[in-house]
Coordinates of N, CA, C and O in Angstrom, one line a residue:
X1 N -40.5 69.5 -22.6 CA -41.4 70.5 -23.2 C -42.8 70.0 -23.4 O -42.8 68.9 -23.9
X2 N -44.1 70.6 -23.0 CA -45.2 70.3 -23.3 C -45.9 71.6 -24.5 O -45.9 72.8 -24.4
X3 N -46.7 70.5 -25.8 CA -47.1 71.5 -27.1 C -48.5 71.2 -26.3 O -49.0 70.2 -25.9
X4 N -48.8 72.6 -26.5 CA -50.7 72.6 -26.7 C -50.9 73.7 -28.0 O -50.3 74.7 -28.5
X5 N -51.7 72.9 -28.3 CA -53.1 73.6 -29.6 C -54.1 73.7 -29.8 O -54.8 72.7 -30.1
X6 N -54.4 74.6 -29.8 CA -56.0 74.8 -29.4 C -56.8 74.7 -30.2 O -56.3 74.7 -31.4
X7 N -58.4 74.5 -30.1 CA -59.2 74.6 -31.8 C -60.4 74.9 -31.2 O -60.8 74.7 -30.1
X8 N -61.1 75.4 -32.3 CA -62.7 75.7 -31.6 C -63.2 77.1 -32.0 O -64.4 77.3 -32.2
X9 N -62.2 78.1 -32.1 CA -62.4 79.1 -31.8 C -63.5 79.6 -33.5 O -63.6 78.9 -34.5
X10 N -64.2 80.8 -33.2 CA -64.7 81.2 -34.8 C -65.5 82.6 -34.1 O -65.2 83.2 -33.1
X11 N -66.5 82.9 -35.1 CA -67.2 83.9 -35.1 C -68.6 83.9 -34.8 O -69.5 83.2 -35.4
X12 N -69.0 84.6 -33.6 CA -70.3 83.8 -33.4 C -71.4 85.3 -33.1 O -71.1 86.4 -33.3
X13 N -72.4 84.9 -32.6 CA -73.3 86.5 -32.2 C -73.8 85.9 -30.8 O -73.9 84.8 -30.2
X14 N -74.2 87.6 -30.5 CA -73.8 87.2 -28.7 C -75.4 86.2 -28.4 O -76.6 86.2 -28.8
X15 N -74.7 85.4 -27.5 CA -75.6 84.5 -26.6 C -75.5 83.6 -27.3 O -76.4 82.7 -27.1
X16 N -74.6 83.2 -28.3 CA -74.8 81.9 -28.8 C -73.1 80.9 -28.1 O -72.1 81.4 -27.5
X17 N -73.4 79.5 -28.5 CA -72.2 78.5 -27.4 C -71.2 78.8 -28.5 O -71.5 79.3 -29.6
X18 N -69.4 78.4 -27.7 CA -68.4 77.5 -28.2 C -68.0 77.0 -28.0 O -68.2 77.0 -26.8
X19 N -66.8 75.7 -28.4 CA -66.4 75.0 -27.8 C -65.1 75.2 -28.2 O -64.9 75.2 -29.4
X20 N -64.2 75.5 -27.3 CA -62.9 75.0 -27.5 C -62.3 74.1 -26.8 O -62.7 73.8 -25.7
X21 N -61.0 73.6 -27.4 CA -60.6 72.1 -27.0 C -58.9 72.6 -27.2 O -58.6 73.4 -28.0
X22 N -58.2 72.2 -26.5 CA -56.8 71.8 -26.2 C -55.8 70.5 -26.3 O -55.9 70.0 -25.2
X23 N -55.4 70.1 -26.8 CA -54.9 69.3 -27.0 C -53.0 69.2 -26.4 O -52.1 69.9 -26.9
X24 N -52.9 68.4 -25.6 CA -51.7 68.6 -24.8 C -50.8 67.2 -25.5 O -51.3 66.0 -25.7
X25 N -49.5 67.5 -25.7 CA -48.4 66.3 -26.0 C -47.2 66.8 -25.3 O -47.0 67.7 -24.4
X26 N -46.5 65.6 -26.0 CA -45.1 66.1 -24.6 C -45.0 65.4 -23.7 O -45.6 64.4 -23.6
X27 N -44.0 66.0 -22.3 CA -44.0 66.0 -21.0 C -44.9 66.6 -20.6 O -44.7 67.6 -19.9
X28 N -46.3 66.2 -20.9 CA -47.3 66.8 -20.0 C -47.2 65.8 -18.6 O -48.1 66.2 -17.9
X29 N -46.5 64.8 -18.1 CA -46.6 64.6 -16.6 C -45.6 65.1 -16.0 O -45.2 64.7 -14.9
X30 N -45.0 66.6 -16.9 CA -44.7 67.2 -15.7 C -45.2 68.5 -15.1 O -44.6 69.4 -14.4
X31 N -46.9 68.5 -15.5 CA -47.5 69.4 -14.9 C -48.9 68.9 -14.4 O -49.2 67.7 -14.3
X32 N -49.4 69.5 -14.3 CA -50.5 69.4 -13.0 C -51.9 69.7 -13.4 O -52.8 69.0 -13.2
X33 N -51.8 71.3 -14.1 CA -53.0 71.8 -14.1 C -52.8 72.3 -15.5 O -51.8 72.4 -16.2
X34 N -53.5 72.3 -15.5 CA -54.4 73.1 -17.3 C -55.2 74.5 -16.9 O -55.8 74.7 -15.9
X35 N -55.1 75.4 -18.2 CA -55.7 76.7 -17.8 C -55.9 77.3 -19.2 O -55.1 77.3 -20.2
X36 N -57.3 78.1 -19.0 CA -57.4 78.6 -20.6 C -57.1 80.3 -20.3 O -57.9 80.5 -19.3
X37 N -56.5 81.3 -20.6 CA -56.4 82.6 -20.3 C -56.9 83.3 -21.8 O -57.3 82.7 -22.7
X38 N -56.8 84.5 -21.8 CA -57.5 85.4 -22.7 C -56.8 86.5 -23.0 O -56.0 86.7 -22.2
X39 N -56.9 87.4 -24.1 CA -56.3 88.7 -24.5 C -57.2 89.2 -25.4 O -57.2 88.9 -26.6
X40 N -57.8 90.0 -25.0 CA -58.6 91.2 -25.9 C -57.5 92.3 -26.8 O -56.4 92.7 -26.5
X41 N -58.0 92.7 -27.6 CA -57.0 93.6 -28.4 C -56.3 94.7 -27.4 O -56.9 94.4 -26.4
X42 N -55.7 95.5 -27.3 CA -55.4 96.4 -26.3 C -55.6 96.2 -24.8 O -55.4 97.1 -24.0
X43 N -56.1 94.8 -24.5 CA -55.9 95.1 -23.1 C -54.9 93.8 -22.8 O -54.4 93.1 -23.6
X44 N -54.6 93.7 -21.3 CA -53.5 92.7 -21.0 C -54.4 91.1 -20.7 O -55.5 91.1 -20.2
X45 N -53.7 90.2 -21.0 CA -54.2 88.7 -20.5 C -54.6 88.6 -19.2 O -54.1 88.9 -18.1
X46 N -55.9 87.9 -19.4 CA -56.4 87.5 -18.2 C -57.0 86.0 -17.9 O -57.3 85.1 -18.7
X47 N -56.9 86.0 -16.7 CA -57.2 84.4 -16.3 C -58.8 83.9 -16.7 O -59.7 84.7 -16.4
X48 N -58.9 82.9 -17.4 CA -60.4 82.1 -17.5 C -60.7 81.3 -16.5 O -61.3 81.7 -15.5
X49 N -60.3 80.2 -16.5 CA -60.2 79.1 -15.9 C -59.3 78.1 -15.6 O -58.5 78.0 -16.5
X50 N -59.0 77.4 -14.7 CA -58.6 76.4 -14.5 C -58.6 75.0 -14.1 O -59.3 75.0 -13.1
X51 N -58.3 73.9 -14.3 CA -58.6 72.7 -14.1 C -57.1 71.9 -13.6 O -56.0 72.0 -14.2
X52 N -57.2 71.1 -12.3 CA -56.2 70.0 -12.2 C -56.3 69.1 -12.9 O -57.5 68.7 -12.8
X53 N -55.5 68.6 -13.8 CA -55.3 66.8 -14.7 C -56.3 66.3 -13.6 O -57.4 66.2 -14.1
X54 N -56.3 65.9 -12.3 CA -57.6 64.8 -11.9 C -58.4 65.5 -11.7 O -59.3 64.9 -11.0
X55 N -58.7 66.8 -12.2 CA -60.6 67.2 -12.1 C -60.9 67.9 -10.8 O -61.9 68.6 -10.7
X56 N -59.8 67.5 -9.4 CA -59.8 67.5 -8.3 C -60.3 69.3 -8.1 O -61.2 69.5 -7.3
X57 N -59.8 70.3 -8.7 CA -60.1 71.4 -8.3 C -60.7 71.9 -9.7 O -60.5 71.6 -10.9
X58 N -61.4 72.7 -9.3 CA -61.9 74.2 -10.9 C -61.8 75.5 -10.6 O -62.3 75.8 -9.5
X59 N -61.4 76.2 -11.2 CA -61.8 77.8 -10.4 C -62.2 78.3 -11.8 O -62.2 77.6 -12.9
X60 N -62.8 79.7 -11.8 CA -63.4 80.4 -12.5 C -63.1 82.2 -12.7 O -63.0 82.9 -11.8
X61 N -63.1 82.5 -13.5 CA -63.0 83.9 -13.5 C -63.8 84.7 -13.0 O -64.8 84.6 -13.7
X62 N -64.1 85.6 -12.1 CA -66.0 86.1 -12.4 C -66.8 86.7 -13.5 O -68.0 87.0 -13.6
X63 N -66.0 86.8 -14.2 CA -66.3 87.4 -15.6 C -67.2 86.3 -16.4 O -68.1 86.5 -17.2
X64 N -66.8 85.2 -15.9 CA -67.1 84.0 -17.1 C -68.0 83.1 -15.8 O -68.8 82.3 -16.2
X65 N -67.8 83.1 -14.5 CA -68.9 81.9 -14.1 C -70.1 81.9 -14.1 O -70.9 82.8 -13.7
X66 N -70.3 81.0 -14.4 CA -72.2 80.5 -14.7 C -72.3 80.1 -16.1 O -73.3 79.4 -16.4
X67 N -71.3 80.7 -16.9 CA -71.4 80.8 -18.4 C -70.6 79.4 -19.2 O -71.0 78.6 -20.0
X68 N -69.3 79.5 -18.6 CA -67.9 78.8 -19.2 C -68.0 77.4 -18.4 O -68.2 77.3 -17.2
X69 N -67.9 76.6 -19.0 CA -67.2 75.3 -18.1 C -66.4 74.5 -19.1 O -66.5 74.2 -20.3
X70 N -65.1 74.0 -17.7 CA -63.5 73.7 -18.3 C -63.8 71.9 -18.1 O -64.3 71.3 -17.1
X71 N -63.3 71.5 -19.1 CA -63.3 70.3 -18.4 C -62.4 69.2 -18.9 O -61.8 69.5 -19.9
X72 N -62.0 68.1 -18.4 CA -60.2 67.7 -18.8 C -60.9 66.0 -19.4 O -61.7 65.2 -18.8
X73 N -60.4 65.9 -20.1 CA -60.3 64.3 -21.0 C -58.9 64.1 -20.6 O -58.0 64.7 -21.1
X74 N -58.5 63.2 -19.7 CA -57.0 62.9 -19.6 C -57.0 61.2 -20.5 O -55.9 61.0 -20.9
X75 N -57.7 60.5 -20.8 CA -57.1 59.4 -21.8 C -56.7 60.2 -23.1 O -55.9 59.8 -23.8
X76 N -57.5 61.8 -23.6 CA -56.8 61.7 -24.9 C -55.7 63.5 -24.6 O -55.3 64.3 -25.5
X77 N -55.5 63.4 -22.9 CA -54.7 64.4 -22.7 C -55.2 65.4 -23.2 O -54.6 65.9 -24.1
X78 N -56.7 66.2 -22.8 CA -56.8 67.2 -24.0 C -58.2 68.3 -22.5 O -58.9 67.8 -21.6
X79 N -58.1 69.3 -22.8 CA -58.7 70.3 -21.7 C -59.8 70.9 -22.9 O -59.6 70.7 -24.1
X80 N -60.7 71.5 -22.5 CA -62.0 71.9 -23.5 C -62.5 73.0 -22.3 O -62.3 73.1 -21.1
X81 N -63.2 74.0 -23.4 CA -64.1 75.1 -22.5 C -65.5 75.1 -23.2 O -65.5 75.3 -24.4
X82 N -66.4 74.9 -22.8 CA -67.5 74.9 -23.1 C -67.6 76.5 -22.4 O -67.2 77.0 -21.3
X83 N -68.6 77.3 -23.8 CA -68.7 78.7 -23.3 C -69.9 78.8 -23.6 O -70.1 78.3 -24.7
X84 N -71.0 79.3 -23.2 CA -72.6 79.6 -23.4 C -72.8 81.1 -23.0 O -72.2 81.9 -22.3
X85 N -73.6 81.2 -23.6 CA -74.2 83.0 -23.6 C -73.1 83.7 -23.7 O -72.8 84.5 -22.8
X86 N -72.4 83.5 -25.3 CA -71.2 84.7 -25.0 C -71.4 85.8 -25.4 O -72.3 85.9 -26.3
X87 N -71.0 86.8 -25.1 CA -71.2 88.2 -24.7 C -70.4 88.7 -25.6 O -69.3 88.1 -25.7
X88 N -70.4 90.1 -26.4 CA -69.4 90.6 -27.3 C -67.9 90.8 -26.1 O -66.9 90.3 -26.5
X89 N -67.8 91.2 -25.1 CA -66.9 91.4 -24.2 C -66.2 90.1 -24.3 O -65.0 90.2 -24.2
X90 N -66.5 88.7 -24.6 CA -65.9 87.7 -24.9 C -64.8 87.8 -25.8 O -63.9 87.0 -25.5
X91 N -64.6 88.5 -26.7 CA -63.7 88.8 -28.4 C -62.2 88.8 -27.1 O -61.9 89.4 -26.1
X92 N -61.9 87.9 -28.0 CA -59.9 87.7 -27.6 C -59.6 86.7 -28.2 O -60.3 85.9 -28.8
X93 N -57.9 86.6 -27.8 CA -57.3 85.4 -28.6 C -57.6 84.4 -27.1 O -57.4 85.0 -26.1
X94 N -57.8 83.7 -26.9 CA -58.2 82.2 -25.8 C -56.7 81.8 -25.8 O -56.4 81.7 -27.0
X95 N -55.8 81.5 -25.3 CA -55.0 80.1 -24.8 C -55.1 79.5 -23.9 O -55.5 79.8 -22.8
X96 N -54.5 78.1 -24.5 CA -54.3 77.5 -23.8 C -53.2 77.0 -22.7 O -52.1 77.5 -23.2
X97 N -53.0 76.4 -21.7 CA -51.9 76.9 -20.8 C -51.5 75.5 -20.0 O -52.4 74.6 -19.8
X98 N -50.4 75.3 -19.5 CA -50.1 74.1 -19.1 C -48.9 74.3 -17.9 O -47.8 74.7 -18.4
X99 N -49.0 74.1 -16.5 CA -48.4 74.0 -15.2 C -48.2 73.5 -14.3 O -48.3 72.3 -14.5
X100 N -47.7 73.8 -13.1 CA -47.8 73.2 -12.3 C -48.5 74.1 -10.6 O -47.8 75.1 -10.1
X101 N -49.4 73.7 -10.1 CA -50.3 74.3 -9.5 C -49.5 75.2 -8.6 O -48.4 74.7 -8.2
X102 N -49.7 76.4 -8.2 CA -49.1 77.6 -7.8 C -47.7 77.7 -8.0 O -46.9 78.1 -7.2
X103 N -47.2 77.2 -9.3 CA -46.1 77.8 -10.3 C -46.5 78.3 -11.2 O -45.7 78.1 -12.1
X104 N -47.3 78.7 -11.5 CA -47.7 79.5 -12.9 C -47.7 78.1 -13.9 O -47.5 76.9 -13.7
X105 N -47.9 78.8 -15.3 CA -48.0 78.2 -16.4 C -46.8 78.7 -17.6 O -46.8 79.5 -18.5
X106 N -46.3 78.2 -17.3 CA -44.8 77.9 -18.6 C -45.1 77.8 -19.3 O -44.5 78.5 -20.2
X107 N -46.4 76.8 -19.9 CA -46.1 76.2 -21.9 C -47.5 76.8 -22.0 O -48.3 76.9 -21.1
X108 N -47.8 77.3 -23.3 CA -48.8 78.3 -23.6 C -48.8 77.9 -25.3 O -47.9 78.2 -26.1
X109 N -50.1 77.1 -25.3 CA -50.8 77.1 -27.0 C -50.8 79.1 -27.8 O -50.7 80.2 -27.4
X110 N -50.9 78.4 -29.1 CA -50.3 79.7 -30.3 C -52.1 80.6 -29.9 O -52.2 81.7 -30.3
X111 N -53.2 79.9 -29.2 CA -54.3 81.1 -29.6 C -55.2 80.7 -30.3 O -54.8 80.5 -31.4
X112 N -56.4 80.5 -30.0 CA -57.8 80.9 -31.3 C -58.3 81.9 -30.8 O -58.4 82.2 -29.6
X113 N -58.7 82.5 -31.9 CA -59.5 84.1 -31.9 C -61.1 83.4 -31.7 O -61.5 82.6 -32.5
X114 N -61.8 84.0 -30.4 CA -63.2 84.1 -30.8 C -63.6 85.4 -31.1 O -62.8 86.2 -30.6
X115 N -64.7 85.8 -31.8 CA -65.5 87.0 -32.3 C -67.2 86.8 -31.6 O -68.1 86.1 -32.0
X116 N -67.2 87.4 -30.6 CA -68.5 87.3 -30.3 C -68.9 88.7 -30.7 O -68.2 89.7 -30.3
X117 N -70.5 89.0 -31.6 CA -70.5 90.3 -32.3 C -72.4 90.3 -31.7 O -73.1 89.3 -31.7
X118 N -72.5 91.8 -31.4 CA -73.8 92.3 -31.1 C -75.3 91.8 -31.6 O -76.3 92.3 -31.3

C-alpha cells in the first residue's frame, strides 16, 4: 500500500499563489508517477497534472497550463503543485494520487480544499 497526504491547501482571492505538497510513504517503489486531480462540488474529478518519480515526463491539464507547475522531491518522496493566478473556477478538493504510468492511479490522498474567491 502507498499513503499520501496532502497539505497546502486554504482560502485565497483570485490571482493570488498556492502551494500544495504531497507527501508519499509506503510501497511507493511500486509506482511510477504521481498525479494531483481535482473535484469541484457537483461536478466529477478531473485530471491536473502529472509527473514521473524521475521528472522524465509532465503533462498538464489545459485548464491549468501556464498557471500550475508539478514538481517531485524524490529524496523526501514528496510531489508539490505550485499554482499562480488562481482563478475562482480553481475551488475543489485537490488530491493527491499515486500509479503506475498508463495503469491509472490506485492510491489517492484524503484531499485539501482550495477556496479561490472573486
Amino acid at each position: 500500500q502507498v499513503q499520501l497526504v496532502e497539505s497546502g491547501g486554504g482560502s485565497v482571492q483570485a490571482g493570488d499563489s498556492l502551494r500544495l505538497s504531497c507527501a508519499a510513504s509506503g510501497r511507493t517503489f511500486s509506482t511510477d508517477t504521481m498525479a494531483w486531480f481535482r473535484q469541484a462540488p457537483g461536478k466529477v474529478r478531473e485530471f491536473v497534472a502529472y509527473i514521473r518519480w524521475t521528472g522524465s515526463e509532465i503533462r498538464y491539464a489545459e485548464s491549468v497550463k501556464g498557471r500550475f507547475t508539478i514538481s517531485i522531491d524524490n529524496a523526501y518522496n514528496t510531489v508539490s503543485l505550485q499554482m499562480n493566478s488562481l482563478k475562482p473556477e480553481d475551488t475543489a478538493v485537490y488530491y493527491c494520487a499515486a500509479g503506475r504510468y498508463g495503469e491509472g492511479f490506485p492510491y489517492r490522498g484524503p484531499g485539501t480544499q482550495v477556496t479561490v474567491s472573486s
